[in-house]
Amino acid sequence: MTEFMYRFRPVKRLLGEKNNDGELEGQYIYFASPEQLNDPLEGYKDIYFHGDQIIWKNLIKHYLRCLINTCFDLVQKIDEVPTRRIDVFASAESATEAMNELNLEIFETLTSEPCINEFISKIGVDRKVRRWELLSHLQILHFYFFETILEALHEKGVIAKPAKQNTSERKKILEQLKTLLPKLVIDANATKQQENEFLKTYQRNSERQLLTRYRTYGKGKEYWFFVHIEFPEVFCREIERLMYPSWYTACFMSSCSDSSIWGSYGGYHQDVCLKFKTEKEQNKTALTLTAPCGEDMNGIVWSQVKHTFHEVSYEKSFVDIDYFRSLGHLPIPVLMNTWFRDENNAISNCAEQMFTDEKSWRTSYWENFYHSATVKLSAWDREKESRLIQTSMMRSLENSDLRKLRYDFNSLEGIIFGINTTMENKIKIIKKIEELCTKHKRQEFSFYQSRYDESSREIMHDKLEVIRVGYKEPLA
């Protein structure tokens, strides 16, 4: 990597707006969530599910627990707009005794039906199940599970829906399941064509969901639609949060000479590019930032941390990750009781490496994480991107203020104006830098003007030698 790293920023973010301090005044670098970036495949993992009967049964139990909790929310929020978030961290440890008894009672009711019990015992054993297949299975089981939960809640006086109507609907769904479920179980010799059928099933179901929502749009009961129709797909997405901590990133580039990059990230060449001096940390390029590192009786503790730049690969494939063997974001008691142990205290073989060779497992676990966070399709290779990564290891970082990490003002070597940066914005930025130089007693700061270079057919930047901004010691 180069001695300098470049970061395109909108002028309005640097200077601030609506009485909010900008990034220059605050001397911070903002770390964005993957959802805030412009590539929908940020952090994409090619997840598969490969486990024994113990862990598959526990997956279905966990699905049921999450669905029961959401049904309780449904009672109070039926007319609200859902956030489409599920508390996938729910567990027996965090639930009341009554809720755990209800979960067990409903699960036993479900598995008392031979077709469902047999299906759960055979799903995915001895083969890799991709997310589309898992989703297809859950979508098929979901309506029966949902009606069974509603009937149980009615019996306990939680909801007022007539049990007779509910029971009739449940029986009708069960008859369909008896015919359908045996056809869905495929063994270890499954062909690619068989597996692709589940993707087609997902696509058809998505179309039906859209059509159903189109027909009911504006008629209320959005929360009902979420629980009744969308829940399986949201669950399959949300359970990824059990694998790794949430992560956030600040994007840099090794060059700022590409005109198309200036046109997109540089706001049609009207914004600017920050030029940062980097450091070396164990033969890696880094930047020192003040980050939240813990808590004490006074609140959040901030300290200086060298953040390593991770170079983005545009050639690697997305990483294959075994879901059941990558559940690293859970406390050990929850991991064992919710996922790895059955009712007879037998342990799933998915726990073997994690507990017999923890060092090797942890190395592979974090390699997969950084692989997923630093791979993009080749269509993005003009960016020449490297990124700093912040993870929510000790506490939630959903509060954006915890993702504004301050840099040493001396790390900012200079600012490059775009070809179309307005005179007004240039003056505002120069004035702000002049204030910061005085505040930090910095004697020199570099400004650059970008231009098109005919010989290289690239965007070059020239240092503005006449404009001299810096702190001057007062005369004695």
Coordinates of C-alpha atoms in Angstrom, one line a residue:
M1 CA 0.0 0.0 0.0
T2 CA 1.0 3.6 -0.5
E3 CA 2.3 6.1 2.0
F4 CA -0.9 8.1 1.5
M5 CA -4.5 7.0 1.4
Y6 CA -7.3 9.0 -0.1
R7 CA -10.9 9.5 1.1
F8 CA -13.5 11.3 -1.0
R9 CA -16.0 13.3 1.1
P10 CA -19.0 15.6 0.3
V11 CA -18.3 19.2 1.2
K12 CA -21.5 19.4 3.2
R13 CA -20.3 16.5 5.4
L14 CA -16.9 18.1 6.0
L15 CA -18.3 21.6 6.9
G16 CA -21.5 20.4 8.6
E17 CA -25.0 21.6 8.2
K18 CA -28.0 22.6 10.3
N19 CA -25.9 23.7 13.2
N20 CA -24.1 20.4 13.4
D21 CA -20.3 20.3 13.4
G22 CA -18.8 18.8 10.3
E23 CA -16.2 16.2 9.9
L24 CA -13.4 18.7 9.7
E25 CA -14.3 20.5 12.9
G26 CA -14.9 17.2 14.7
Q27 CA -11.7 15.7 13.2
Y28 CA -13.5 12.4 12.8
I29 CA -13.9 9.6 10.3
Y30 CA -17.3 8.1 10.0
F31 CA -17.7 4.3 9.9
A32 CA -20.7 3.3 7.9
S33 CA -22.7 0.1 8.2
P34 CA -22.8 -2.3 5.2
E35 CA -26.4 -1.2 4.6
Q36 CA -25.2 2.4 4.1
L37 CA -22.8 1.5 1.4
N38 CA -23.6 1.4 -2.3
D39 CA -23.0 -2.3 -2.9
P40 CA -25.8 -4.6 -1.8
L41 CA -23.3 -7.5 -1.6
E42 CA -21.2 -5.9 1.1
G43 CA -20.1 -8.6 3.5
Y44 CA -21.8 -11.3 1.5
K45 CA -21.2 -14.8 2.7
D46 CA -22.1 -18.0 0.8
I47 CA -23.6 -19.6 3.9
Y48 CA -24.5 -23.3 4.0
F49 CA -26.0 -25.4 6.8
H50 CA -24.3 -28.7 7.4
G51 CA -25.1 -30.5 10.7
D52 CA -26.5 -33.5 12.5
Q53 CA -30.0 -34.2 13.8
I54 CA -29.2 -32.4 17.1
I55 CA -28.4 -29.0 15.6
W56 CA -31.1 -29.2 13.0
K57 CA -33.7 -29.9 15.6
N58 CA -32.4 -27.0 17.7
L59 CA -32.6 -24.7 14.6
I60 CA -36.3 -25.5 14.3
K61 CA -36.8 -25.0 18.0
H62 CA -35.1 -21.6 17.7
Y63 CA -37.2 -20.6 14.8
L64 CA -40.3 -21.5 16.9
R65 CA -39.1 -19.5 19.9
C66 CA -38.5 -16.4 17.7
L67 CA -41.9 -16.9 16.0
I68 CA -43.7 -17.3 19.4
N69 CA -42.1 -14.1 20.7
T70 CA -43.1 -12.2 17.5
C71 CA -46.7 -13.5 17.8
F72 CA -46.8 -11.9 21.3
D73 CA -45.7 -8.7 19.7
L74 CA -48.3 -9.1 17.0
V75 CA -51.1 -8.9 19.6
Q76 CA -50.0 -5.4 20.5
K77 CA -48.6 -4.1 17.2
I78 CA -51.0 -5.5 14.6
D79 CA -51.6 -2.0 13.1
E80 CA -48.0 -0.8 13.3
V81 CA -45.4 -0.8 10.6
P82 CA -42.9 -3.6 11.4
T83 CA -39.2 -2.9 11.7
R84 CA -38.6 -6.3 10.1
R85 CA -36.1 -7.2 12.8
I86 CA -36.3 -10.3 14.9
D87 CA -34.8 -10.9 18.3
V88 CA -32.7 -13.9 17.1
F89 CA -30.6 -13.7 20.3
A90 CA -33.7 -14.9 22.3
S91 CA -32.9 -18.0 24.4
A92 CA -34.2 -20.0 27.3
E93 CA -31.7 -18.2 29.5
S94 CA -33.3 -14.8 28.8
A95 CA -37.0 -16.1 28.9
T96 CA -39.3 -16.6 31.8
E97 CA -40.2 -20.1 33.1
A98 CA -43.7 -19.7 31.7
M99 CA -42.4 -18.8 28.2
N100 CA -40.0 -21.7 28.2
E101 CA -42.9 -24.0 29.2
L102 CA -45.0 -22.6 26.4
N103 CA -42.2 -23.1 23.9
L104 CA -41.8 -26.7 24.9
E105 CA -45.6 -27.4 24.9
I106 CA -46.0 -26.0 21.3
F107 CA -42.9 -27.8 20.0
E108 CA -44.2 -31.1 21.4
T109 CA -47.6 -30.4 19.8
L110 CA -45.9 -29.8 16.5
T111 CA -43.6 -32.9 16.6
S112 CA -46.5 -35.1 17.7
E113 CA -47.4 -35.1 14.1
P114 CA -45.3 -37.9 12.5
C115 CA -44.8 -36.2 9.2
I116 CA -43.3 -33.1 10.9
N117 CA -41.2 -35.1 13.3
E118 CA -39.8 -37.2 10.5
F119 CA -39.1 -34.2 8.3
I120 CA -37.2 -32.4 11.1
S121 CA -35.1 -35.5 11.8
K122 CA -34.1 -35.8 8.1
I123 CA -33.7 -32.2 6.9
G124 CA -30.2 -31.5 5.8
V125 CA -28.5 -34.4 7.5
D126 CA -25.2 -35.4 5.8
R127 CA -25.3 -32.7 3.2
K128 CA -24.9 -29.0 2.7
V129 CA -28.1 -27.0 2.7
R130 CA -28.0 -23.6 1.1
R131 CA -30.0 -20.7 2.4
W132 CA -32.6 -21.0 -0.4
E133 CA -33.4 -24.6 0.6
L134 CA -33.6 -23.7 4.3
L135 CA -35.9 -20.8 3.5
S136 CA -38.1 -23.1 1.3
H137 CA -38.4 -25.6 4.2
L138 CA -39.3 -22.9 6.7
Q139 CA -41.8 -21.3 4.4
I140 CA -43.6 -24.6 4.1
L141 CA -43.6 -25.3 7.8
H142 CA -44.4 -21.7 8.7
F143 CA -48.1 -21.6 8.2
Y144 CA -48.7 -24.7 10.3
F145 CA -46.4 -23.4 13.0
F146 CA -48.1 -20.1 12.9
E147 CA -51.7 -21.5 13.2
T148 CA -50.5 -23.9 16.0
I149 CA -49.1 -20.9 18.0
L150 CA -52.3 -18.9 17.5
E151 CA -54.4 -21.8 18.8
A152 CA -52.1 -22.2 21.8
L153 CA -52.3 -18.4 22.6
H154 CA -56.1 -18.5 22.2
E155 CA -56.3 -21.4 24.7
K156 CA -54.3 -19.3 27.2
G157 CA -56.5 -16.3 26.7
V158 CA -53.8 -14.2 25.0
I159 CA -55.8 -13.7 21.8
A160 CA -59.5 -13.9 21.0
K161 CA -59.5 -15.6 17.6
P162 CA -62.0 -18.4 17.6
A163 CA -60.2 -21.7 18.2
K164 CA -62.7 -23.7 16.0
Q165 CA -61.8 -21.6 12.9
N166 CA -58.1 -21.8 13.8
T167 CA -58.2 -25.6 14.3
S168 CA -59.9 -26.1 10.9
E169 CA -57.2 -24.1 9.2
R170 CA -54.5 -26.0 10.9
K171 CA -55.9 -29.4 9.9
K172 CA -56.2 -28.3 6.3
I173 CA -52.5 -27.2 6.3
L174 CA -51.5 -30.4 7.9
E175 CA -53.0 -32.5 5.2
Q176 CA -51.1 -30.5 2.6
L177 CA -47.9 -31.1 4.6
K178 CA -48.4 -34.8 4.7
T179 CA -48.3 -34.9 1.0
L180 CA -45.6 -32.3 0.5
L181 CA -42.9 -32.9 3.1
P182 CA -41.7 -36.4 2.0
K183 CA -41.0 -34.9 -1.4
L184 CA -38.7 -32.2 0.0
V185 CA -36.2 -34.5 1.8
I186 CA -33.2 -35.1 -0.5
D187 CA -30.2 -37.1 0.5
A188 CA -26.4 -36.6 0.3
N189 CA -26.5 -37.6 -3.4
A190 CA -28.6 -34.6 -4.3
T191 CA -27.9 -33.2 -7.7
K192 CA -27.3 -29.5 -8.5
Q193 CA -30.6 -29.5 -10.3
Q194 CA -32.5 -30.7 -7.2
E195 CA -30.8 -28.0 -5.2
N196 CA -31.6 -25.3 -7.8
E197 CA -35.3 -26.2 -7.5
F198 CA -35.3 -24.6 -4.0
L199 CA -34.0 -21.3 -5.5
K200 CA -36.8 -21.5 -8.0
T201 CA -39.3 -22.1 -5.2
Y202 CA -37.9 -19.1 -3.3
Q203 CA -38.3 -16.9 -6.4
R204 CA -41.9 -18.1 -6.9
N205 CA -42.7 -17.5 -3.3
S206 CA -41.2 -14.0 -3.5
E207 CA -43.5 -13.2 -6.4
R208 CA -46.5 -14.4 -4.5
Q209 CA -45.5 -12.3 -1.5
L210 CA -45.3 -9.2 -3.7
L211 CA -48.6 -9.9 -5.4
T212 CA -50.3 -10.5 -2.0
R213 CA -48.8 -7.3 -0.6
Y214 CA -49.9 -5.4 -3.7
R215 CA -53.5 -6.5 -3.3
T216 CA -53.5 -5.7 0.4
Y217 CA -51.4 -2.5 0.4
G218 CA -52.9 0.4 2.2
K219 CA -55.5 -1.8 4.0
G220 CA -53.6 -1.9 7.3
K221 CA -52.4 -4.9 9.3
E222 CA -48.9 -4.6 8.1
Y223 CA -47.6 -6.4 11.2
W224 CA -49.9 -9.3 10.5
F225 CA -48.5 -9.5 6.9
F226 CA -44.9 -9.5 8.3
V227 CA -45.6 -12.4 10.8
H228 CA -47.8 -14.4 8.5
I229 CA -45.9 -14.1 5.2
E230 CA -42.5 -12.4 5.5
F231 CA -41.2 -14.0 8.8
P232 CA -39.3 -17.0 7.3
E233 CA -37.3 -14.9 4.9
V234 CA -36.5 -12.3 7.6
F235 CA -35.5 -15.0 10.0
C236 CA -33.0 -16.5 7.5
R237 CA -31.4 -13.1 7.1
E238 CA -31.5 -12.2 10.8
I239 CA -29.8 -15.4 12.1
E240 CA -26.6 -14.3 10.3
R241 CA -26.2 -11.8 13.3
L242 CA -25.5 -14.9 15.5
M243 CA -22.3 -15.6 13.6
Y244 CA -20.2 -12.4 13.8
P245 CA -20.4 -9.0 15.5
S246 CA -21.8 -6.2 13.6
W247 CA -19.2 -4.4 11.6
Y248 CA -18.7 -0.9 10.1
T249 CA -16.2 0.5 7.7
A250 CA -14.5 3.7 6.5
C251 CA -13.5 3.5 2.8
F252 CA -10.2 4.8 1.4
M253 CA -8.5 4.5 -2.0
S254 CA -4.9 4.1 -2.9
S255 CA -5.3 6.6 -5.8
C256 CA -7.6 9.5 -6.7
S257 CA -6.7 9.8 -10.5
D258 CA -9.8 8.0 -11.9
S259 CA -12.3 10.5 -13.5
S260 CA -15.2 8.1 -13.1
I261 CA -14.5 7.8 -9.3
W262 CA -14.4 11.6 -9.0
G263 CA -17.7 11.6 -10.9
S264 CA -19.4 9.3 -8.4
Y265 CA -17.7 9.5 -5.0
G266 CA -16.5 13.0 -5.7
G267 CA -19.9 14.4 -6.4
Y268 CA -19.5 15.1 -10.1
H269 CA -16.0 16.5 -9.3
Q270 CA -17.7 19.2 -7.1
D271 CA -16.6 17.6 -3.7
V272 CA -13.1 17.0 -2.3
C273 CA -10.7 14.3 -1.5
L274 CA -8.8 14.0 1.8
K275 CA -5.2 12.9 1.7
F276 CA -4.1 11.0 4.9
K277 CA -0.6 10.1 5.9
T278 CA -0.5 6.4 7.0
E279 CA 1.7 4.6 9.5
K280 CA 3.3 1.2 9.6
E281 CA 2.1 -1.5 12.1
Q282 CA 3.8 -4.9 11.8
N283 CA 4.4 -4.4 8.1
K284 CA 0.9 -3.3 7.6
T285 CA -0.5 0.1 6.8
A286 CA -2.5 1.7 9.6
L287 CA -4.1 4.9 10.9
T288 CA -4.3 5.9 14.5
L289 CA -7.9 6.8 15.6
T290 CA -9.5 7.4 19.0
A291 CA -12.1 4.7 19.4
P292 CA -14.5 3.4 22.1
C293 CA -12.7 0.6 23.9
G294 CA -14.8 -0.1 27.0
E295 CA -16.9 1.4 29.8
D296 CA -16.3 2.4 33.3
M297 CA -18.4 4.2 36.0
N298 CA -18.1 7.4 34.0
G299 CA -19.4 5.9 30.7
I300 CA -17.6 5.1 27.4
V301 CA -13.8 4.9 27.6
W302 CA -12.1 6.2 24.4
S303 CA -8.4 5.5 23.6
Q304 CA -6.1 5.6 20.7
V305 CA -6.0 2.5 18.5
K306 CA -4.0 1.8 15.4
H307 CA -6.5 0.6 12.8
T308 CA -5.1 -1.6 10.0
F309 CA -6.1 -1.0 6.4
H310 CA -7.6 -4.0 4.7
E311 CA -7.1 -4.1 1.0
V312 CA -10.3 -5.0 -1.0
S313 CA -10.0 -8.0 -3.4
Y314 CA -11.8 -7.9 -6.7
E315 CA -10.6 -11.3 -7.7
K316 CA -11.5 -13.6 -4.8
S317 CA -14.7 -15.5 -4.6
F318 CA -17.2 -14.9 -1.9
V319 CA -16.3 -17.0 1.2
D320 CA -18.1 -20.3 1.9
I321 CA -19.1 -20.4 5.5
D322 CA -20.5 -23.3 7.5
Y323 CA -23.2 -21.6 9.6
F324 CA -23.4 -24.1 12.4
R325 CA -19.6 -24.1 13.0
S326 CA -19.4 -20.3 12.9
L327 CA -21.8 -19.3 15.7
G328 CA -19.1 -17.1 17.4
H329 CA -21.3 -14.2 18.5
L330 CA -23.0 -16.1 21.3
P331 CA -22.1 -16.7 25.0
I332 CA -21.0 -20.3 25.6
P333 CA -24.0 -21.2 27.8
V334 CA -26.4 -20.0 25.2
L335 CA -24.5 -21.7 22.4
M336 CA -24.6 -25.0 24.2
N337 CA -28.1 -24.9 25.5
T338 CA -29.7 -23.4 22.4
W339 CA -27.7 -25.0 19.6
F340 CA -25.3 -27.8 20.5
R341 CA -27.0 -29.8 23.2
D342 CA -30.2 -31.9 23.0
E343 CA -32.7 -32.8 25.6
N344 CA -30.7 -35.9 26.6
N345 CA -27.5 -33.8 27.0
A346 CA -25.9 -35.3 23.8
I347 CA -23.6 -32.8 22.1
S348 CA -23.7 -32.1 18.3
N349 CA -20.6 -32.9 16.4
C350 CA -20.7 -29.2 15.1
A351 CA -19.2 -28.2 18.5
E352 CA -16.2 -30.4 18.1
Q353 CA -13.5 -28.1 16.6
M354 CA -14.7 -25.1 18.6
F355 CA -14.0 -26.8 21.9
T356 CA -11.2 -29.3 21.1
D357 CA -9.0 -26.9 19.0
E358 CA -10.2 -23.5 19.8
K359 CA -7.1 -21.7 18.5
S360 CA -7.4 -23.2 15.0
W361 CA -11.2 -22.6 15.0
R362 CA -10.7 -18.9 16.1
T363 CA -8.1 -18.3 13.4
S364 CA -10.4 -19.7 10.7
Y365 CA -13.4 -17.9 12.1
W366 CA -11.7 -14.4 11.8
E367 CA -10.1 -15.2 8.5
N368 CA -13.6 -15.9 7.1
F369 CA -14.9 -12.7 8.7
Y370 CA -12.3 -10.4 7.1
H371 CA -12.6 -12.3 3.8
S372 CA -16.3 -11.5 3.7
A373 CA -15.8 -7.9 4.6
T374 CA -13.1 -7.3 2.0
V375 CA -14.3 -8.9 -1.2
K376 CA -16.2 -7.2 -4.0
L377 CA -17.1 -8.1 -7.6
S378 CA -14.6 -7.3 -10.3
A379 CA -17.0 -4.6 -11.6
W380 CA -15.8 -2.4 -8.7
D381 CA -12.1 -2.8 -9.3
R382 CA -11.6 0.8 -10.4
E383 CA -12.0 1.9 -6.8
K384 CA -8.6 0.4 -5.7
E385 CA -10.2 0.4 -2.2
S386 CA -8.8 -0.3 1.2
R387 CA -10.9 0.0 4.3
L388 CA -10.7 0.4 8.0
I389 CA -13.1 -1.9 10.0
Q390 CA -14.7 -1.4 13.3
T391 CA -16.6 -4.2 15.0
S392 CA -19.1 -4.2 17.9
M393 CA -17.1 -6.7 20.1
M394 CA -17.9 -5.2 23.5
R395 CA -21.1 -3.2 23.0
S396 CA -23.6 -2.1 20.3
L397 CA -22.4 0.5 17.9
E398 CA -25.8 1.4 16.5
N399 CA -25.4 4.8 18.0
S400 CA -23.6 6.6 15.1
D401 CA -21.7 8.8 17.6
L402 CA -19.7 5.7 18.6
R403 CA -18.6 5.3 15.0
K404 CA -17.2 8.8 14.6
L405 CA -13.5 8.0 15.3
R406 CA -11.2 11.0 15.8
Y407 CA -7.9 11.3 14.0
D408 CA -4.8 13.3 14.8
F409 CA -5.0 16.5 12.8
N410 CA -1.4 16.0 11.7
S411 CA -2.5 12.7 9.9
L412 CA -4.5 14.8 7.4
E413 CA -1.7 15.8 5.0
G414 CA -3.9 17.9 2.7
I415 CA -7.2 18.4 0.8
I416 CA -7.7 18.0 -2.9
F417 CA -10.3 20.2 -4.6
G418 CA -12.3 18.7 -7.4
I419 CA -12.3 20.2 -10.9
N420 CA -15.8 21.6 -10.2
T421 CA -15.5 22.5 -6.5
T422 CA -17.0 26.0 -6.2
M423 CA -15.0 29.0 -5.1
E424 CA -17.3 29.5 -2.2
N425 CA -16.7 26.0 -0.9
K426 CA -13.0 26.2 -1.4
I427 CA -12.9 29.4 0.7
K428 CA -15.0 27.8 3.5
I429 CA -12.7 24.8 3.7
I430 CA -9.5 27.0 3.7
K431 CA -11.0 29.1 6.5
K432 CA -11.9 26.0 8.5
I433 CA -8.4 24.5 8.1
E434 CA -6.8 27.8 9.0
E435 CA -8.8 27.7 12.3
L436 CA -7.7 24.1 13.0
C437 CA -4.0 24.9 12.2
T438 CA -4.2 27.7 14.8
K439 CA -5.9 25.4 17.3
H440 CA -3.3 22.7 16.9
K441 CA -0.4 25.0 16.3
R442 CA 0.3 23.3 12.9
Q443 CA 2.6 25.3 10.7
E444 CA 1.8 23.8 7.3
F445 CA -1.1 22.3 5.5
S446 CA -1.4 21.4 1.8
F447 CA -4.1 22.2 -0.6
Y448 CA -4.3 20.7 -4.1
Q449 CA -6.3 21.4 -7.2
S450 CA -7.2 18.5 -9.5
R451 CA -7.1 18.8 -13.3
Y452 CA -7.3 16.6 -16.3
D453 CA -3.9 15.5 -17.6
E454 CA -3.8 15.0 -21.4
S455 CA -0.8 12.8 -21.5
S456 CA -1.9 10.2 -18.9
R457 CA -5.6 10.7 -19.6
E458 CA -6.1 10.8 -15.8
I459 CA -7.0 13.3 -13.1
M460 CA -3.9 14.8 -11.6
H461 CA -3.6 17.2 -8.6
D462 CA -1.2 20.0 -8.2
K463 CA -0.2 21.6 -4.9
L464 CA -1.4 25.2 -4.5
E465 CA 1.9 26.8 -3.6
V466 CA 0.6 30.4 -3.2
I467 CA -2.0 29.5 -0.6
R468 CA -0.1 29.1 2.7
V469 CA -2.1 28.2 5.7
G470 CA -0.5 27.4 9.1
Y471 CA 0.1 28.5 12.6
K472 CA 2.6 31.3 13.2
E473 CA 4.2 32.0 16.6
P474 CA 3.4 35.5 17.8
L475 CA 6.3 37.9 17.7
A476 CA 7.9 38.5 21.0

